[in-house]
Amino acid sequence: MTESHETTTEARAAESGTAEAAAAGAGARGATAARPGSGMNPVGRAHPPAFAPDSLVLNRKLPLWYQVSQSLRASILGRPQDASLRLPTEEQLAGHYGVSVLTMRQALKELETEGLISRHRRRGTFIEPRARRVSPVRLLGSVDAIVAQQSGEATTILGHGAVPVPGDLAEFFPDCGEVVSYRRLRRDGESDEPTNWAENAVRPDIAARIDVADLERWPMTKVLRDGVGVRISRITDTVEARLADPVTAELLQVPLLSPILHYTGVTYDEEGRVVDVARIRYRGDRFSFSVTVEAH
């Protein structure tokens, strides 16, 4: 599909969205009980806030549908608890992300297969509130894929503060005498079951701009990119099988020496500096690991 054709498709989608908004407005004017601007429905109950997907800067070297699906997945898993479960239309989502409707449809199909959404003819697309979040650790070169993989769980801050640079991280912080360490435990939002715990070592000048409260809502990658404004150039990921040490076994509520997935993510800024090294331990019964290799 050419860029010009895709743009035309998006323009039509925008027009369609405008028409839908106008029709919705006409329906609202026909209602008799709601007060204009009240945010209430005709029987006096407050409407849940509309679902609002995050913004996305597309990388043309990666499959567009994959980037869109991962960004939308992060938005779904990180949504406010009281947000509406109804997604915008295919056309509205395509316009938001700047892709064709066909690309958007493929992205939605990926999320439907995963069980995060359900699609109903004539009714629309809805988030599945009870979908079990057993997530693959997928690596395809997209920062939004990392954000999506880390989103959607209740997070407890176990502690944070400045510490000497650990010996096994010295190569990443050659110009720093210390780093700021953040320790977090993540739980499934519904079952309250611990799923993983993370340690992040962050450069002190970057850590000084982090609001710790943001880490209870967002993954560190999103905090660095969207909260602090770090221009991330790349993230180098390593995933390996390990055995649960005493701390991990206690935090994740698994038997000592049981299999876990150990993830290491090294985040670089545009100047080539390492700004964050994340080490995350995942329960082996909740996560799998896959890599997608594109042939072109």
Tab-separated table of C-alpha atoms in Angstrom:
chain	number	residue	atom	x	y	z
A	1	MET	CA	0.000	0.000	0.000
A	2	THR	CA	1.423	3.375	-0.934
A	3	GLU	CA	1.728	6.249	1.484
A	4	SER	CA	-0.673	8.423	-0.545
A	5	HIS	CA	-3.343	5.717	-0.578
A	6	GLU	CA	-2.911	5.187	3.144
A	7	THR	CA	-3.286	8.912	3.788
A	8	THR	CA	-6.475	8.982	1.697
A	9	THR	CA	-7.854	6.096	3.699
A	10	GLU	CA	-7.090	7.906	6.929
A	11	ALA	CA	-8.771	11.082	5.691
A	12	ARG	CA	-11.920	9.109	4.929
A	13	ALA	CA	-11.671	7.549	8.373
A	14	ALA	CA	-11.472	11.007	9.929
A	15	GLU	CA	-14.544	12.092	7.957
A	16	SER	CA	-16.332	8.948	9.107
A	17	GLY	CA	-15.386	9.682	12.688
A	18	THR	CA	-16.717	13.230	12.306
A	19	ALA	CA	-19.991	11.920	10.941
A	20	GLU	CA	-20.265	9.477	13.830
A	21	ALA	CA	-19.596	12.275	16.302
A	22	ALA	CA	-22.283	14.405	14.672
A	23	ALA	CA	-24.769	11.552	14.825
A	24	ALA	CA	-23.899	10.966	18.471
A	25	GLY	CA	-24.410	14.647	19.169
A	26	ALA	CA	-27.803	14.588	17.540
A	27	GLY	CA	-28.777	11.621	19.670
A	28	ALA	CA	-27.630	13.431	22.789
A	29	ARG	CA	-29.747	16.482	21.914
A	30	GLY	CA	-32.745	14.181	21.659
A	31	ALA	CA	-32.281	12.975	25.237
A	32	THR	CA	-34.504	14.677	27.762
A	33	ALA	CA	-33.005	14.042	31.186
A	34	ALA	CA	-29.312	14.908	30.932
A	35	ARG	CA	-28.150	18.446	31.679
A	36	PRO	CA	-25.698	19.840	29.073
A	37	GLY	CA	-22.125	19.635	30.290
A	38	SER	CA	-23.092	17.569	33.330
A	39	GLY	CA	-21.262	14.387	32.252
A	40	MET	CA	-24.311	12.433	33.385
A	41	ASN	CA	-26.484	9.986	31.502
A	42	PRO	CA	-30.310	10.317	31.427
A	43	VAL	CA	-30.786	8.377	34.667
A	44	GLY	CA	-28.260	10.476	36.576
A	45	ARG	CA	-25.256	8.116	36.615
A	46	ALA	CA	-21.845	9.489	35.664
A	47	HIS	CA	-20.467	8.247	32.334
A	48	PRO	CA	-17.125	6.416	32.644
A	49	PRO	CA	-14.254	8.335	31.042
A	50	ALA	CA	-13.678	7.387	27.406
A	51	PHE	CA	-10.784	5.067	26.618
A	52	ALA	CA	-7.839	7.135	25.346
A	53	PRO	CA	-4.953	5.290	23.619
A	54	ASP	CA	-1.403	6.574	24.032
A	55	SER	CA	0.357	8.349	21.197
A	56	LEU	CA	2.854	6.444	19.038
A	57	VAL	CA	5.806	7.452	16.857
A	58	LEU	CA	5.984	4.808	14.120
A	59	ASN	CA	9.240	3.197	13.056
A	60	ARG	CA	8.956	2.428	9.343
A	61	LYS	CA	11.579	-0.324	9.638
A	62	LEU	CA	9.235	-2.463	11.762
A	63	PRO	CA	5.807	-3.909	10.916
A	64	LEU	CA	3.234	-1.178	11.523
A	65	TRP	CA	0.549	-3.567	12.763
A	66	TYR	CA	2.927	-4.937	15.379
A	67	GLN	CA	3.878	-1.486	16.684
A	68	VAL	CA	0.234	-0.422	16.837
A	69	SER	CA	-0.868	-3.620	18.582
A	70	GLN	CA	1.839	-3.262	21.233
A	71	SER	CA	1.083	0.417	21.840
A	72	LEU	CA	-2.653	-0.277	22.098
A	73	ARG	CA	-1.965	-3.258	24.357
A	74	ALA	CA	0.010	-1.016	26.737
A	75	SER	CA	-2.841	1.513	26.738
A	76	ILE	CA	-5.392	-1.204	27.505
A	77	LEU	CA	-3.390	-2.756	30.330
A	78	GLY	CA	-2.448	0.627	31.788
A	79	ARG	CA	-5.903	2.220	31.519
A	80	PRO	CA	-7.612	3.808	34.561
A	81	GLN	CA	-9.800	1.324	36.388
A	82	ASP	CA	-12.944	3.373	35.711
A	83	ALA	CA	-12.295	3.911	31.997
A	84	SER	CA	-14.859	2.777	29.449
A	85	LEU	CA	-14.371	-0.741	28.089
A	86	ARG	CA	-15.489	0.305	24.605
A	87	LEU	CA	-12.682	1.056	22.154
A	88	PRO	CA	-12.961	3.725	19.462
A	89	THR	CA	-13.935	2.490	15.994
A	90	GLU	CA	-11.379	0.984	13.608
A	91	GLU	CA	-11.463	4.200	11.591
A	92	GLN	CA	-10.912	6.406	14.633
A	93	LEU	CA	-8.031	4.243	15.881
A	94	ALA	CA	-6.462	4.186	12.409
A	95	GLY	CA	-6.619	7.971	12.299
A	96	HIS	CA	-5.138	8.248	15.791
A	97	TYR	CA	-2.139	6.044	14.954
A	98	GLY	CA	-1.714	7.299	11.380
A	99	VAL	CA	-2.121	3.936	9.676
A	100	SER	CA	-4.562	2.364	7.246
A	101	VAL	CA	-7.742	0.654	8.416
A	102	LEU	CA	-6.329	-2.667	7.142
A	103	THR	CA	-3.241	-2.212	9.341
A	104	MET	CA	-5.438	-1.297	12.305
A	105	ARG	CA	-7.603	-4.347	11.691
A	106	GLN	CA	-4.544	-6.619	11.781
A	107	ALA	CA	-3.389	-5.036	15.041
A	108	LEU	CA	-6.816	-5.554	16.611
A	109	LYS	CA	-6.825	-9.161	15.436
A	110	GLU	CA	-3.585	-9.742	17.355
A	111	LEU	CA	-5.159	-8.409	20.566
A	112	GLU	CA	-8.332	-10.419	19.966
A	113	THR	CA	-6.272	-13.610	19.576
A	114	GLU	CA	-4.522	-12.814	22.849
A	115	GLY	CA	-7.923	-12.425	24.544
A	116	LEU	CA	-7.543	-8.775	25.549
A	117	ILE	CA	-10.452	-7.571	23.412
A	118	SER	CA	-13.636	-8.957	21.876
A	119	ARG	CA	-15.233	-7.711	18.669
A	120	HIS	CA	-18.970	-7.742	18.050
A	121	ARG	CA	-20.596	-7.011	14.715
A	122	ARG	CA	-22.679	-3.814	14.833
A	123	ARG	CA	-21.870	-3.290	18.528
A	124	GLY	CA	-18.159	-2.485	18.447
A	125	THR	CA	-14.915	-3.595	20.083
A	126	PHE	CA	-14.607	-4.017	23.845
A	127	ILE	CA	-11.823	-4.640	26.355
A	128	GLU	CA	-12.139	-7.989	28.114
A	129	PRO	CA	-11.923	-7.002	31.817
A	130	ARG	CA	-11.283	-10.559	33.016
A	131	ALA	CA	-8.685	-11.557	30.444
A	132	ARG	CA	-5.821	-13.408	32.158
A	133	ARG	CA	-2.609	-11.578	31.489
A	134	VAL	CA	-0.224	-14.420	30.736
A	135	SER	CA	2.138	-12.505	28.526
A	136	PRO	CA	4.954	-13.533	26.230
A	137	VAL	CA	8.168	-11.552	26.528
A	138	ARG	CA	8.403	-10.460	22.895
A	139	LEU	CA	11.410	-8.694	21.436
A	140	LEU	CA	11.065	-7.041	18.039
A	141	GLY	CA	12.959	-3.788	18.414
A	142	SER	CA	10.055	-1.573	19.503
A	143	VAL	CA	10.193	0.532	22.671
A	144	ASP	CA	6.397	0.334	22.786
A	145	ALA	CA	6.688	-3.472	22.868
A	146	ILE	CA	8.759	-3.160	26.050
A	147	VAL	CA	6.232	-0.736	27.560
A	148	ALA	CA	3.359	-3.068	26.650
A	149	GLN	CA	5.102	-6.104	28.115
A	150	GLN	CA	5.585	-4.308	31.449
A	151	SER	CA	2.138	-2.692	31.695
A	152	GLY	CA	-1.131	-3.571	33.322
A	153	GLU	CA	-0.158	-4.859	36.758
A	154	ALA	CA	-0.475	-3.438	40.262
A	155	THR	CA	2.937	-2.173	41.360
A	156	THR	CA	4.339	-1.810	44.878
A	157	ILE	CA	7.511	0.205	45.449
A	158	LEU	CA	9.748	-1.921	47.674
A	159	GLY	CA	12.374	0.774	48.063
A	160	HIS	CA	14.614	3.266	46.260
A	161	GLY	CA	17.763	5.223	46.949
A	162	ALA	CA	21.363	5.908	45.933
A	163	VAL	CA	23.785	2.971	46.120
A	164	PRO	CA	27.365	2.364	44.910
A	165	VAL	CA	27.446	1.033	41.360
A	166	PRO	CA	27.175	-2.784	41.642
A	167	GLY	CA	30.254	-4.573	40.346
A	168	ASP	CA	28.355	-6.407	37.603
A	169	LEU	CA	26.993	-3.069	36.297
A	170	ALA	CA	30.262	-1.094	36.381
A	171	GLU	CA	30.763	-1.461	32.625
A	172	PHE	CA	27.480	0.375	31.991
A	173	PHE	CA	28.201	3.338	34.302
A	174	PRO	CA	31.953	4.021	33.925
A	175	ASP	CA	31.540	7.722	34.799
A	176	CYS	CA	29.294	7.216	37.854
A	177	GLY	CA	30.290	6.423	41.420
A	178	GLU	CA	26.726	5.551	42.335
A	179	VAL	CA	23.328	4.918	40.801
A	180	VAL	CA	19.795	5.233	42.117
A	181	SER	CA	18.199	1.826	42.665
A	182	TYR	CA	14.443	1.242	42.393
A	183	ARG	CA	12.923	-2.061	43.568
A	184	ARG	CA	9.335	-2.911	42.634
A	185	LEU	CA	6.984	-5.862	42.979
A	186	ARG	CA	4.231	-6.364	40.407
A	187	ARG	CA	1.002	-8.263	41.027
A	188	ASP	CA	-1.847	-9.387	38.817
A	189	GLY	CA	-4.519	-6.706	39.026
A	190	GLU	CA	-7.317	-9.220	39.599
A	191	SER	CA	-5.873	-12.238	41.433
A	192	ASP	CA	-3.282	-10.213	43.422
A	193	GLU	CA	-0.786	-12.966	42.582
A	194	PRO	CA	2.835	-11.746	42.343
A	195	THR	CA	4.069	-11.999	38.749
A	196	ASN	CA	7.528	-10.393	38.712
A	197	TRP	CA	9.846	-8.121	40.625
A	198	ALA	CA	12.214	-5.567	39.161
A	199	GLU	CA	15.383	-3.737	40.054
A	200	ASN	CA	16.348	-0.647	38.052
A	201	ALA	CA	19.712	1.085	38.273
A	202	VAL	CA	19.344	4.640	36.937
A	203	ARG	CA	21.896	7.407	36.364
A	204	PRO	CA	21.657	9.939	39.243
A	205	ASP	CA	21.049	12.950	36.969
A	206	ILE	CA	18.129	11.133	35.348
A	207	ALA	CA	16.786	9.760	38.645
A	208	ALA	CA	16.624	13.290	40.062
A	209	ARG	CA	13.810	14.016	37.583
A	210	ILE	CA	11.766	10.865	38.282
A	211	ASP	CA	8.560	11.138	40.293
A	212	VAL	CA	8.474	7.870	42.253
A	213	ALA	CA	4.664	7.946	42.258
A	214	ASP	CA	4.775	7.516	38.466
A	215	LEU	CA	6.437	4.116	38.934
A	216	GLU	CA	3.293	2.866	40.682
A	217	ARG	CA	1.351	3.549	37.456
A	218	TRP	CA	3.831	3.178	34.595
A	219	PRO	CA	6.775	0.945	33.636
A	220	MET	CA	10.208	2.538	34.004
A	221	THR	CA	10.623	2.722	30.216
A	222	LYS	CA	7.490	4.850	29.927
A	223	VAL	CA	8.505	7.030	32.886
A	224	LEU	CA	11.898	7.704	31.285
A	225	ARG	CA	10.471	8.418	27.836
A	226	ASP	CA	7.198	10.194	28.589
A	227	GLY	CA	7.678	11.457	32.137
A	228	VAL	CA	11.320	12.532	32.185
A	229	GLY	CA	11.714	13.158	28.447
A	230	VAL	CA	14.698	10.873	27.795
A	231	ARG	CA	15.210	10.357	24.067
A	232	ILE	CA	15.714	6.600	24.000
A	233	SER	CA	17.853	5.407	21.106
A	234	ARG	CA	17.803	1.666	21.821
A	235	ILE	CA	17.226	-1.003	24.450
A	236	THR	CA	19.368	-4.136	24.523
A	237	ASP	CA	17.485	-7.109	25.987
A	238	THR	CA	18.693	-10.417	27.361
A	239	VAL	CA	16.347	-13.134	28.644
A	240	GLU	CA	17.652	-16.308	30.253
A	241	ALA	CA	16.386	-19.159	32.405
A	242	ARG	CA	17.537	-19.122	36.020
A	243	LEU	CA	16.624	-20.667	39.355
A	244	ALA	CA	14.804	-18.663	42.008
A	245	ASP	CA	17.125	-17.363	44.724
A	246	PRO	CA	15.770	-16.909	48.290
A	247	VAL	CA	14.698	-13.273	47.727
A	248	THR	CA	12.950	-14.056	44.440
A	249	ALA	CA	11.278	-17.164	45.857
A	250	GLU	CA	9.861	-15.174	48.757
A	251	LEU	CA	8.677	-12.207	46.689
A	252	LEU	CA	7.134	-14.268	43.877
A	253	GLN	CA	5.784	-16.966	46.205
A	254	VAL	CA	7.445	-19.813	44.312
A	255	PRO	CA	9.582	-22.722	45.563
A	256	LEU	CA	13.264	-22.043	46.092
A	257	LEU	CA	15.319	-22.989	42.995
A	258	SER	CA	12.200	-23.203	40.802
A	259	PRO	CA	12.618	-21.971	37.176
A	260	ILE	CA	12.158	-18.257	36.487
A	261	LEU	CA	12.785	-15.954	33.520
A	262	HIS	CA	15.500	-13.406	34.190
A	263	TYR	CA	15.296	-10.310	31.971
A	264	THR	CA	18.016	-7.681	31.646
A	265	GLY	CA	17.254	-4.511	29.693
A	266	VAL	CA	19.927	-1.862	29.057
A	267	THR	CA	18.480	1.488	27.932
A	268	TYR	CA	20.598	3.988	25.982
A	269	ASP	CA	19.874	7.642	25.217
A	270	GLU	CA	20.679	9.478	21.989
A	271	GLU	CA	24.173	10.311	23.267
A	272	GLY	CA	24.925	6.608	23.666
A	273	ARG	CA	24.911	6.756	27.460
A	274	VAL	CA	23.323	3.992	29.513
A	275	VAL	CA	20.537	5.659	31.485
A	276	ASP	CA	18.930	2.567	33.023
A	277	VAL	CA	19.680	-1.103	33.576
A	278	ALA	CA	16.593	-3.137	34.449
A	279	ARG	CA	16.748	-6.626	35.930
A	280	ILE	CA	13.355	-8.309	36.158
A	281	ARG	CA	12.549	-11.772	37.510
A	282	TYR	CA	9.398	-13.327	36.064
A	283	ARG	CA	7.499	-16.320	37.379
A	284	GLY	CA	8.157	-19.182	34.986
A	285	ASP	CA	4.505	-20.270	35.075
A	286	ARG	CA	3.230	-16.863	33.961
A	287	PHE	CA	5.543	-15.867	31.115
A	288	SER	CA	7.109	-17.315	27.991
A	289	PHE	CA	9.796	-15.929	25.711
A	290	SER	CA	9.630	-15.442	21.954
A	291	VAL	CA	11.613	-13.540	19.330
A	292	THR	CA	10.254	-12.525	15.930
A	293	VAL	CA	12.796	-12.206	13.110
A	294	GLU	CA	11.701	-10.288	10.020
A	295	ALA	CA	13.109	-11.514	6.701
A	296	HIS	CA	12.895	-8.108	4.971
